[in-house]
mmCIF file of N, CA and C in Angstrom:
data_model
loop_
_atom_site.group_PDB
_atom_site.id
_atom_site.type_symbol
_atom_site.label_atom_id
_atom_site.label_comp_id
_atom_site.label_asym_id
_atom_site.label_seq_id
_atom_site.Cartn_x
_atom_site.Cartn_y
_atom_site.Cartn_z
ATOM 1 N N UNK K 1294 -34.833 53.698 61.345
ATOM 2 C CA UNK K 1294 -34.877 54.525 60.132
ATOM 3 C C UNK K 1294 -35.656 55.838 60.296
ATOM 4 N N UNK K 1295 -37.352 55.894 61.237
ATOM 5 C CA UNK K 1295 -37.302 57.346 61.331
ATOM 6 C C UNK K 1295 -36.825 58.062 62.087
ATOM 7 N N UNK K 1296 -35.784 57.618 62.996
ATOM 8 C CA UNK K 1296 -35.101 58.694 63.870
ATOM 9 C C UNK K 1296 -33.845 58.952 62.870
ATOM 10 N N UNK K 1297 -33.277 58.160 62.147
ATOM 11 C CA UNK K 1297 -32.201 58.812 61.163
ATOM 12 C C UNK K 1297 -32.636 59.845 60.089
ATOM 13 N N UNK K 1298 -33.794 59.553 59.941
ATOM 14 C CA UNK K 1298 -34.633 60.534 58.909
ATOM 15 C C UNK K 1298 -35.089 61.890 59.269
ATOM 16 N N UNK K 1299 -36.029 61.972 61.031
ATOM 17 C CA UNK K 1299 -35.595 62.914 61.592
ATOM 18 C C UNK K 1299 -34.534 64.071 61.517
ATOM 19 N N UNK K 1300 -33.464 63.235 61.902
ATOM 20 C CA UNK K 1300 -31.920 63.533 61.755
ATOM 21 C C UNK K 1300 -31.470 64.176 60.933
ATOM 22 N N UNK K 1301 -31.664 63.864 59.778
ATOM 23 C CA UNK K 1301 -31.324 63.766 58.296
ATOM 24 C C UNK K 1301 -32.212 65.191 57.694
ATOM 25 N N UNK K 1302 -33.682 65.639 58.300
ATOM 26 C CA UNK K 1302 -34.534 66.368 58.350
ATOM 27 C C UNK K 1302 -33.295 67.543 58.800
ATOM 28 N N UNK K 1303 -33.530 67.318 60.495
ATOM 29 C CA UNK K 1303 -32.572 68.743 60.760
ATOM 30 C C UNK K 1303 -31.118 69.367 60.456
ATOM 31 N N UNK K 1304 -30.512 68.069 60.097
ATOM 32 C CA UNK K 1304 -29.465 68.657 59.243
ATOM 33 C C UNK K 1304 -29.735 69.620 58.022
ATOM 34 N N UNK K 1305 -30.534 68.855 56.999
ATOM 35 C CA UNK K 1305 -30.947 69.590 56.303
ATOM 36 C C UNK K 1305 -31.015 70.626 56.781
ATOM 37 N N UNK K 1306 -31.947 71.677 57.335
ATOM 38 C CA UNK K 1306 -32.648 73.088 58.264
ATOM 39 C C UNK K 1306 -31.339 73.651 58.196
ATOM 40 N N UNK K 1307 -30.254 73.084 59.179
ATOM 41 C CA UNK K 1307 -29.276 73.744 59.192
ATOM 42 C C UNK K 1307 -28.327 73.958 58.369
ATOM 43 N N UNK K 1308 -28.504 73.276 57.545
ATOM 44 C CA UNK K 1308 -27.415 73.445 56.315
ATOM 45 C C UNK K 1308 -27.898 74.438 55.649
ATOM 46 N N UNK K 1309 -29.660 74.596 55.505
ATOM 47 C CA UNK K 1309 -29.997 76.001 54.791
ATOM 48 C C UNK K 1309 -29.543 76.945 55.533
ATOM 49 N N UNK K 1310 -29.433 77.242 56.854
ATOM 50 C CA UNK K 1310 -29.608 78.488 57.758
ATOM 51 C C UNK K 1310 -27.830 78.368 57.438
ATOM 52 N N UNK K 1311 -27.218 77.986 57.038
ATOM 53 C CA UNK K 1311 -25.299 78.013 56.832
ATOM 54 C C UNK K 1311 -24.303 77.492 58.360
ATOM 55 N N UNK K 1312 -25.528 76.775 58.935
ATOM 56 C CA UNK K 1312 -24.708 75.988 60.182
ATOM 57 C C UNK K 1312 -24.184 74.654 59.943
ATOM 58 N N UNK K 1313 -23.218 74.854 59.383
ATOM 59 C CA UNK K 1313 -22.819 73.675 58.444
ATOM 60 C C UNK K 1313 -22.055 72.682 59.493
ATOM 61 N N UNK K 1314 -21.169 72.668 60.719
ATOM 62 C CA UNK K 1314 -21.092 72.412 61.822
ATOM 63 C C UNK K 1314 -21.999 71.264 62.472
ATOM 64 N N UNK K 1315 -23.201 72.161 62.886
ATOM 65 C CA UNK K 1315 -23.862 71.727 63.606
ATOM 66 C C UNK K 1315 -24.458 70.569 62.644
ATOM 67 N N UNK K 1316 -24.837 70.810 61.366
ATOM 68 C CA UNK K 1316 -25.407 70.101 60.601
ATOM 69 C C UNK K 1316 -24.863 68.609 60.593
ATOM 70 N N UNK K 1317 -23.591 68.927 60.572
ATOM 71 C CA UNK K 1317 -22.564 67.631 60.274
ATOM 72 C C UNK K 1317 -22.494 67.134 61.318
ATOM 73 N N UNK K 1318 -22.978 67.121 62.762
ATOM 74 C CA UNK K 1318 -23.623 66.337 63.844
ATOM 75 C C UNK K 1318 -24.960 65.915 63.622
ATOM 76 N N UNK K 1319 -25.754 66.454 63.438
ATOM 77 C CA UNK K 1319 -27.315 65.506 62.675
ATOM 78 C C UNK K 1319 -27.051 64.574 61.715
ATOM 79 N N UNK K 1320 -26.175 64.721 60.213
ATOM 80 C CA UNK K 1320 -25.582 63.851 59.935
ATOM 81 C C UNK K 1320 -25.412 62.355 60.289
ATOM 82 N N UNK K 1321 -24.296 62.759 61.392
ATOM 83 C CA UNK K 1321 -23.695 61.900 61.930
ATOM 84 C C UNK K 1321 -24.448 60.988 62.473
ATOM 85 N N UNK K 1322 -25.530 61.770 63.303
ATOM 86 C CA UNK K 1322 -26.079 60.662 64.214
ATOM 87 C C UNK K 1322 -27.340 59.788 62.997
ATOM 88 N N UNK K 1323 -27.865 60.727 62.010
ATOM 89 C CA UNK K 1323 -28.601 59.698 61.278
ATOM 90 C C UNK K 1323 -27.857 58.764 60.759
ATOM 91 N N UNK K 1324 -26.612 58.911 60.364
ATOM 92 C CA UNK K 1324 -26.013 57.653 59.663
ATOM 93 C C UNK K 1324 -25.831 56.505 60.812
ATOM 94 N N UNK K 1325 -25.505 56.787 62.341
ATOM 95 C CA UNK K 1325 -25.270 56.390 63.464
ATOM 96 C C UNK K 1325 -26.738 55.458 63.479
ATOM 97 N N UNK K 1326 -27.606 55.815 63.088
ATOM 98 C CA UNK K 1326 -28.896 55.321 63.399
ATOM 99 C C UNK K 1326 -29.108 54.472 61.831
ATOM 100 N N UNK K 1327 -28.487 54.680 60.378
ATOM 101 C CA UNK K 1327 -29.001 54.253 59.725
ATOM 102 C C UNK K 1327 -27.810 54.345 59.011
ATOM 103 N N UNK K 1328 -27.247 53.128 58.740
ATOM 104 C CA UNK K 1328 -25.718 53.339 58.206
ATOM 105 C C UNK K 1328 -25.925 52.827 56.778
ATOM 106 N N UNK K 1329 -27.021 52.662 56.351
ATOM 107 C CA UNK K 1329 -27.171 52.255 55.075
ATOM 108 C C UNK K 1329 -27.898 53.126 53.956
ATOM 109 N N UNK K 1330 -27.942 54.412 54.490
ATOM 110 C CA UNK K 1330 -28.661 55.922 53.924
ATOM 111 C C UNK K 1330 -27.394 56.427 52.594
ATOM 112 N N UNK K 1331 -27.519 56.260 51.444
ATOM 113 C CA UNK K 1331 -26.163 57.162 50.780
ATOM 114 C C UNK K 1331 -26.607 58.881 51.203
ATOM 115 N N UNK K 1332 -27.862 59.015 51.396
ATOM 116 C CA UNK K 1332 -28.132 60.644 51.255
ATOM 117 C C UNK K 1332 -28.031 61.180 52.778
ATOM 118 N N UNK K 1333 -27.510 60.576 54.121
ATOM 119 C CA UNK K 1333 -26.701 61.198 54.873
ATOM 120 C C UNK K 1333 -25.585 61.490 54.862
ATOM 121 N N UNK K 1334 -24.524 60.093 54.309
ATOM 122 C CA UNK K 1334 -23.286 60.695 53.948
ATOM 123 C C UNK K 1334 -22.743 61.498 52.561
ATOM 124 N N UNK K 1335 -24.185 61.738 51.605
ATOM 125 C CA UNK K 1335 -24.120 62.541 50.592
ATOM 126 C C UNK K 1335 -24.013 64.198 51.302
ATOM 127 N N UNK K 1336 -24.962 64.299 52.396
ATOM 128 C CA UNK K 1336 -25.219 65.411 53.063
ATOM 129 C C UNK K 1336 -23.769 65.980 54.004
ATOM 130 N N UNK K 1337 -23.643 65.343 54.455
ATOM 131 C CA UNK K 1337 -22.364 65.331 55.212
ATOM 132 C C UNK K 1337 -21.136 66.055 54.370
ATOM 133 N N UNK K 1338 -21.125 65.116 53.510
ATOM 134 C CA UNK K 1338 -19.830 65.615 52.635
ATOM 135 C C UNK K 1338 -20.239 67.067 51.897
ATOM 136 N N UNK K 1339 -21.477 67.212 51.741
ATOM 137 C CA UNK K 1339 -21.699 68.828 51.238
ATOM 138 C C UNK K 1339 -21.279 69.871 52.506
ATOM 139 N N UNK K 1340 -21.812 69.496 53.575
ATOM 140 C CA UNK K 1340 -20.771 70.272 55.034
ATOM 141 C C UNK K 1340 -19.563 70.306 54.833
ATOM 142 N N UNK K 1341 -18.931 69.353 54.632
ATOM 143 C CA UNK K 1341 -17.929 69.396 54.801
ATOM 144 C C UNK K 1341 -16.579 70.212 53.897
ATOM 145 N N UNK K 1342 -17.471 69.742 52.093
ATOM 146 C CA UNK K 1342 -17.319 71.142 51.453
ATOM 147 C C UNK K 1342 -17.334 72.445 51.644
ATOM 148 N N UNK K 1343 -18.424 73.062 52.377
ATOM 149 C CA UNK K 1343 -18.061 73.992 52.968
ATOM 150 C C UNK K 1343 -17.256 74.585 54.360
ATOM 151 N N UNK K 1344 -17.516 73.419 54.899
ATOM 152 C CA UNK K 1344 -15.818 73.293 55.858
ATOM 153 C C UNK K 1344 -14.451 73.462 55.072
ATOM 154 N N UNK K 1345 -14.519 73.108 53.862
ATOM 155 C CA UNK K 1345 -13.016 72.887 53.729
ATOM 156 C C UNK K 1345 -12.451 71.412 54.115
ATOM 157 N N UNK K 1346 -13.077 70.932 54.562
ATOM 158 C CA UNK K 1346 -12.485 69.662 55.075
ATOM 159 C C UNK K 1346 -12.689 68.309 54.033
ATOM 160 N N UNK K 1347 -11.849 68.673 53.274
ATOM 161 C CA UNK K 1347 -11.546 67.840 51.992
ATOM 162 C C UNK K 1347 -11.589 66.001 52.212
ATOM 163 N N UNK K 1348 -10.620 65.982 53.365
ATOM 164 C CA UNK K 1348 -10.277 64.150 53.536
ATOM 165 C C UNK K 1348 -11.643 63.518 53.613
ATOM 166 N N UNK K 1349 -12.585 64.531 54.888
ATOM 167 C CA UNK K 1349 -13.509 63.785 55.665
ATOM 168 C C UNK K 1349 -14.795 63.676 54.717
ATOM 169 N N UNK K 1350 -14.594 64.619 53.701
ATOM 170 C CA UNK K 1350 -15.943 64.740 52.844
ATOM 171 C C UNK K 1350 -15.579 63.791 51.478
ATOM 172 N N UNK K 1351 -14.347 63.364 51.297
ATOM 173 C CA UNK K 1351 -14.375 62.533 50.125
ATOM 174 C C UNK K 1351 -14.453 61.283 50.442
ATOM 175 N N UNK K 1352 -14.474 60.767 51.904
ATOM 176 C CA UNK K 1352 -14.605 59.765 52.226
ATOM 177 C C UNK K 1352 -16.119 59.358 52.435
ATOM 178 N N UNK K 1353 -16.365 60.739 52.833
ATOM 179 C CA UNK K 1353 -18.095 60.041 52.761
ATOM 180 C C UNK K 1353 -18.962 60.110 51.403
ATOM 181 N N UNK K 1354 -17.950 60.205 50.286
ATOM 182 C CA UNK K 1354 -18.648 60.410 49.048
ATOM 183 C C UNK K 1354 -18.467 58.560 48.652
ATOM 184 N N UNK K 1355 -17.229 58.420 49.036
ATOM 185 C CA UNK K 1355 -16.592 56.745 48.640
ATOM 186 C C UNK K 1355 -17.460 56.301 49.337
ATOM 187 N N UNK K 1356 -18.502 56.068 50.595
ATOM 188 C CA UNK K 1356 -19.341 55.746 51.420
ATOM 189 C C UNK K 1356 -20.646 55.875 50.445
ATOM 190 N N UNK K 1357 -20.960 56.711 50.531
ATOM 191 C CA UNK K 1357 -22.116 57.113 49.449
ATOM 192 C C UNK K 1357 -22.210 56.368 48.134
ATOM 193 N N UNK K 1358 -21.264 56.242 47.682
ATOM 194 C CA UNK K 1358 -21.174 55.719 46.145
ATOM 195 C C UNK K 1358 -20.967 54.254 46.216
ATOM 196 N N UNK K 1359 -20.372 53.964 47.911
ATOM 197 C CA UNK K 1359 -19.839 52.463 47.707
ATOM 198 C C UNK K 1359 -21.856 51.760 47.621
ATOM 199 N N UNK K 1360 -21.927 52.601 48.570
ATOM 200 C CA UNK K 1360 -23.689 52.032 49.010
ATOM 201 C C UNK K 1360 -24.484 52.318 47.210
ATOM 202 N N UNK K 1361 -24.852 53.582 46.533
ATOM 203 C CA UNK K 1361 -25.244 53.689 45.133
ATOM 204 C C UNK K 1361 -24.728 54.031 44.661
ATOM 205 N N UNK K 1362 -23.770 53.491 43.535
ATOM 206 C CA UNK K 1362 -22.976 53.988 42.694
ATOM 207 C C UNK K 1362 -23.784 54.489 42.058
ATOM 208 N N UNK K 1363 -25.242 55.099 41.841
ATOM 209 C CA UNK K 1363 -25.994 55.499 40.724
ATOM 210 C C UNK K 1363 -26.618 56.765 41.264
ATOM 211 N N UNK K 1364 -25.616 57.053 42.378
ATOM 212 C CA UNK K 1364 -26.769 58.298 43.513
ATOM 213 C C UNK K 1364 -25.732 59.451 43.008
ATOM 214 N N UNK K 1365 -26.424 60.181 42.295
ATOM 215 C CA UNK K 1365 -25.828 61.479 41.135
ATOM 216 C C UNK K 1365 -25.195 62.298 42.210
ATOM 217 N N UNK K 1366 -25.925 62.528 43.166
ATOM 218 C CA UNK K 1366 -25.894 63.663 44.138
ATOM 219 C C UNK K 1366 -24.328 63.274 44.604
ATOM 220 N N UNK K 1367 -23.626 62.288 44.520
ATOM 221 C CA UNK K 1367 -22.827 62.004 45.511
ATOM 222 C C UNK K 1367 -21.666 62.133 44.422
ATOM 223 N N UNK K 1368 -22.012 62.056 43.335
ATOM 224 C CA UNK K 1368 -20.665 62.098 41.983
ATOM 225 C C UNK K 1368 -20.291 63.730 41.974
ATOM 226 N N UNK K 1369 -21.578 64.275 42.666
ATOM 227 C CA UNK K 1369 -21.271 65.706 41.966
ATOM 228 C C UNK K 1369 -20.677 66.340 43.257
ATOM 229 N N UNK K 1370 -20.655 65.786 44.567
ATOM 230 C CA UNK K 1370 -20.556 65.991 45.647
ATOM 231 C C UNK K 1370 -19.166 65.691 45.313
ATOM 232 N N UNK K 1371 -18.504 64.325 45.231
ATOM 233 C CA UNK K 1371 -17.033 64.472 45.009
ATOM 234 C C UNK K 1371 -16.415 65.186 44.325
ATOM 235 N N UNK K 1372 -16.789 65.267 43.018
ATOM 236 C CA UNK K 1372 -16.530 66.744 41.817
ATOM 237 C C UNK K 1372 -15.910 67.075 42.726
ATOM 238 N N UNK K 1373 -16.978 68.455 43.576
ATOM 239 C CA UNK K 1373 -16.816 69.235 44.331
ATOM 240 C C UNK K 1373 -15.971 69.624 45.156
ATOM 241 N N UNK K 1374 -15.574 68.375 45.824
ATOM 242 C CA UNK K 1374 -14.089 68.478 46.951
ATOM 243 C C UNK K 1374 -12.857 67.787 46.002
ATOM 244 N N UNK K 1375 -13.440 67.370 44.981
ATOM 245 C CA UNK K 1375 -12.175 67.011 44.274
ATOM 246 C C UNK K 1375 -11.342 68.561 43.721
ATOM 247 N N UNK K 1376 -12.250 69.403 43.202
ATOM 248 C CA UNK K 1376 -11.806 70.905 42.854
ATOM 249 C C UNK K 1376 -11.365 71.417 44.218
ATOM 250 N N UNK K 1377 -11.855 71.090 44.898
ATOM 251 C CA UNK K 1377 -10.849 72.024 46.180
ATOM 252 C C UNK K 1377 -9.796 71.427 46.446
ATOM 253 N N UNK K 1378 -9.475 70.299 46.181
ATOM 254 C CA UNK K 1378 -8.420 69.422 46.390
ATOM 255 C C UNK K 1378 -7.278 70.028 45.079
ATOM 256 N N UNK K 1379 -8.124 70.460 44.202
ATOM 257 C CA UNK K 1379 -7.290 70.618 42.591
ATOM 258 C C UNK K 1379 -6.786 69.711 41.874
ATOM 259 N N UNK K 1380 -7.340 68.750 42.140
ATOM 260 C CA UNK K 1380 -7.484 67.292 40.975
ATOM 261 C C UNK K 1380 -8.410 67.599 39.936
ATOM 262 N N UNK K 1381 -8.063 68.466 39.207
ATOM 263 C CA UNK K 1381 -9.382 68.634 38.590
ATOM 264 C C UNK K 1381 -9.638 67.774 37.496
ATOM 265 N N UNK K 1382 -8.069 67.105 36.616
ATOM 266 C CA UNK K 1382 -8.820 66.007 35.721
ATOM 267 C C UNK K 1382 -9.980 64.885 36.565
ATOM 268 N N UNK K 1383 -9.722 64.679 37.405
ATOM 269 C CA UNK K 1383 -10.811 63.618 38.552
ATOM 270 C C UNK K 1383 -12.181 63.968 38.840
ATOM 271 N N UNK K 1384 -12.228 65.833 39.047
ATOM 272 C CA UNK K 1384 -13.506 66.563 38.989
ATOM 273 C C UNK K 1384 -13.870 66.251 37.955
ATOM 274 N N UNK K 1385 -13.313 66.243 36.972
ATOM 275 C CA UNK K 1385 -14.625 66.887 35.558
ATOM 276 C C UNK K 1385 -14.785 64.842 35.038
ATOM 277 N N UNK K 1386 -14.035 63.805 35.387
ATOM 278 C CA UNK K 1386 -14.505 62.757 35.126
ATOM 279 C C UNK K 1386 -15.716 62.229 36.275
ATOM 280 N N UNK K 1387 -15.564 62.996 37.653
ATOM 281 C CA UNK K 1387 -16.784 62.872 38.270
ATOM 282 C C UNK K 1387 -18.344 63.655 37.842
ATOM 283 N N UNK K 1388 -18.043 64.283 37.129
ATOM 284 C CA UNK K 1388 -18.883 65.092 36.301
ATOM 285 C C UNK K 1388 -19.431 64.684 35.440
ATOM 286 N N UNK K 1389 -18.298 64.257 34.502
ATOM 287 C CA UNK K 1389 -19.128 63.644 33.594
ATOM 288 C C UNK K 1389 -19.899 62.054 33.991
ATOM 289 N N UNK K 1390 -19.158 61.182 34.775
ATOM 290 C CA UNK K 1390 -20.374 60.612 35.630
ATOM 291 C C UNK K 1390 -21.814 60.657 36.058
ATOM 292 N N UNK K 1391 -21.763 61.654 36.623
ATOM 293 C CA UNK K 1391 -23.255 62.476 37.271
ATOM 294 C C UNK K 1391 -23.714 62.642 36.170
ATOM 295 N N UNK K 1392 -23.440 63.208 34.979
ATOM 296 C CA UNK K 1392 -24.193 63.830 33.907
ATOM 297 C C UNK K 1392 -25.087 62.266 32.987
ATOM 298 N N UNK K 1393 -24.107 61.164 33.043
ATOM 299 C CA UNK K 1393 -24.085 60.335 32.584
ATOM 300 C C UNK K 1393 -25.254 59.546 33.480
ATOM 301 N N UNK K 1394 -25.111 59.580 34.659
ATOM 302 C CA UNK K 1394 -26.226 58.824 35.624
ATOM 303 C C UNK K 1394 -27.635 59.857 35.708
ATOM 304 N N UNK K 1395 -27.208 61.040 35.238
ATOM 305 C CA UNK K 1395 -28.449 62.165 35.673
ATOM 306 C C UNK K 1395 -29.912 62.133 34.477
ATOM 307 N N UNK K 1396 -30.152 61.177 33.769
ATOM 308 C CA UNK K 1396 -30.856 60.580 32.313
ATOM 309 C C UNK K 1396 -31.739 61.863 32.150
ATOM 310 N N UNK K 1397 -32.653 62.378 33.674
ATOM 311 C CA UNK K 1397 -34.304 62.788 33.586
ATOM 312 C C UNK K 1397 -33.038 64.578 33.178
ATOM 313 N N UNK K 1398 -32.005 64.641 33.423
ATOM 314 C CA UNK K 1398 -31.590 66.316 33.584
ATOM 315 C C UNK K 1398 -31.442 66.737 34.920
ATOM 316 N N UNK K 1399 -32.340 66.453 35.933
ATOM 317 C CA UNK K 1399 -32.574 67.383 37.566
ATOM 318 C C UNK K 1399 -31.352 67.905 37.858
ATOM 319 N N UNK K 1400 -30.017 67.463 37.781
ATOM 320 C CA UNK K 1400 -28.962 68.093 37.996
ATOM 321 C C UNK K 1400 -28.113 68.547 37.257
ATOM 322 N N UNK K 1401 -28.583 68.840 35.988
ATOM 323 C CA UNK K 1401 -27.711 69.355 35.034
ATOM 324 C C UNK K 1401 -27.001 70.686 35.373
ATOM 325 N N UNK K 1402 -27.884 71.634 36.090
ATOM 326 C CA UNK K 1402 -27.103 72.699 36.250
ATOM 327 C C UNK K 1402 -26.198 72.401 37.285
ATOM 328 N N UNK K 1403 -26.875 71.919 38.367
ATOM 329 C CA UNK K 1403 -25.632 71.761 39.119
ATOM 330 C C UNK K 1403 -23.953 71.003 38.503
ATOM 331 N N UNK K 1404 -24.274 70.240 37.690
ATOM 332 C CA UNK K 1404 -23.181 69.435 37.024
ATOM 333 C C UNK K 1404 -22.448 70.157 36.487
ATOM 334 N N UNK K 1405 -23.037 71.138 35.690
ATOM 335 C CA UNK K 1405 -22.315 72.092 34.527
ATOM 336 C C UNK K 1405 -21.489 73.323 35.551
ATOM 337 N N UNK K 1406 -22.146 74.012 36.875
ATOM 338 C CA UNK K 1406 -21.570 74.274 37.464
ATOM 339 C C UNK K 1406 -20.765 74.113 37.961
ATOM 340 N N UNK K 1407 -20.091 72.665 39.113
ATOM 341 C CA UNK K 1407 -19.006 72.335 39.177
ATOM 342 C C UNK K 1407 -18.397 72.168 37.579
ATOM 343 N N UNK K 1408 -18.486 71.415 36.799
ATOM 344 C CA UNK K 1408 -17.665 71.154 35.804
ATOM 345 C C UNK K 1408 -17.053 72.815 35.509
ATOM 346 N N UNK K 1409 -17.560 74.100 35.487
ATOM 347 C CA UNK K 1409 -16.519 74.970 35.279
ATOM 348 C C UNK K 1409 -16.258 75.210 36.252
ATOM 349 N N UNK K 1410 -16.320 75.231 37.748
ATOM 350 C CA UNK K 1410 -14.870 75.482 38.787
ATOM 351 C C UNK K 1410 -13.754 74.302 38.292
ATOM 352 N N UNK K 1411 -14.184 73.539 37.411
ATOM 353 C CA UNK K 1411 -12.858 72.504 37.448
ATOM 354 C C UNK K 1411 -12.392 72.825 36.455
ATOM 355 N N UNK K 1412 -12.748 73.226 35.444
ATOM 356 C CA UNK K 1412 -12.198 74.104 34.037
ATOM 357 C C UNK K 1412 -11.284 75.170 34.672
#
């Protein structure tokens, strides 16, 4: 667990610096090291959003959610590639999900944000 966390650390770094790529190999190997993390394959699938790479990032949201269905980050994460996909009745019910699991607020803006790319 702390070498996936490590992992999970430098992905992060690179996902700020927009090496979204490389990121999605740190990823990989923390989940490789810790396959029971939802917030690597939450991370992942935000790469992959910005890849464009729709299949590989909604699968690691179904991964994410299969592990916490209550992990917000990962409802709003599908949203997300669900609008690039253009399912958008599916976005804005993943939305309202997140909003629904999000009680304290922390992601409200983000929620309300996707919810209008899916509008």
């Amino acid at each position: 667990p702390e070498a996936a966390e490590r992992e999970r650390n430098a992905g992060n770094e690179l996902f700020r610096q927009g090496a979204f790529a490389d990121a999605v190999r740190h990823y990989t190997e923390a989940i490789r090291r810790d396959e029971s993390d939802p917030r690597a394959y939450s991370n992942r699938a935000a790469c992959y959003t910005k890849l464009g790479a729709v299949p590989e990032g909604l699968k690691d949201c179904e991964t994410c959610l299969r592990l916490d269905p209550s992990f917000v980050k990962g409802h709003i994460r599908r949203a997300a590639l669900l609008v690039l996909k253009r399912d958008f009745a599916e976005a804005l019910a993943a939305c309202d999900e997140a909003e629904r699991l999000d009680s304290e607020g922390k992601h409200a803006r983000e929620i309300q944000e996707t919810r209008m790319r899916a509008m």
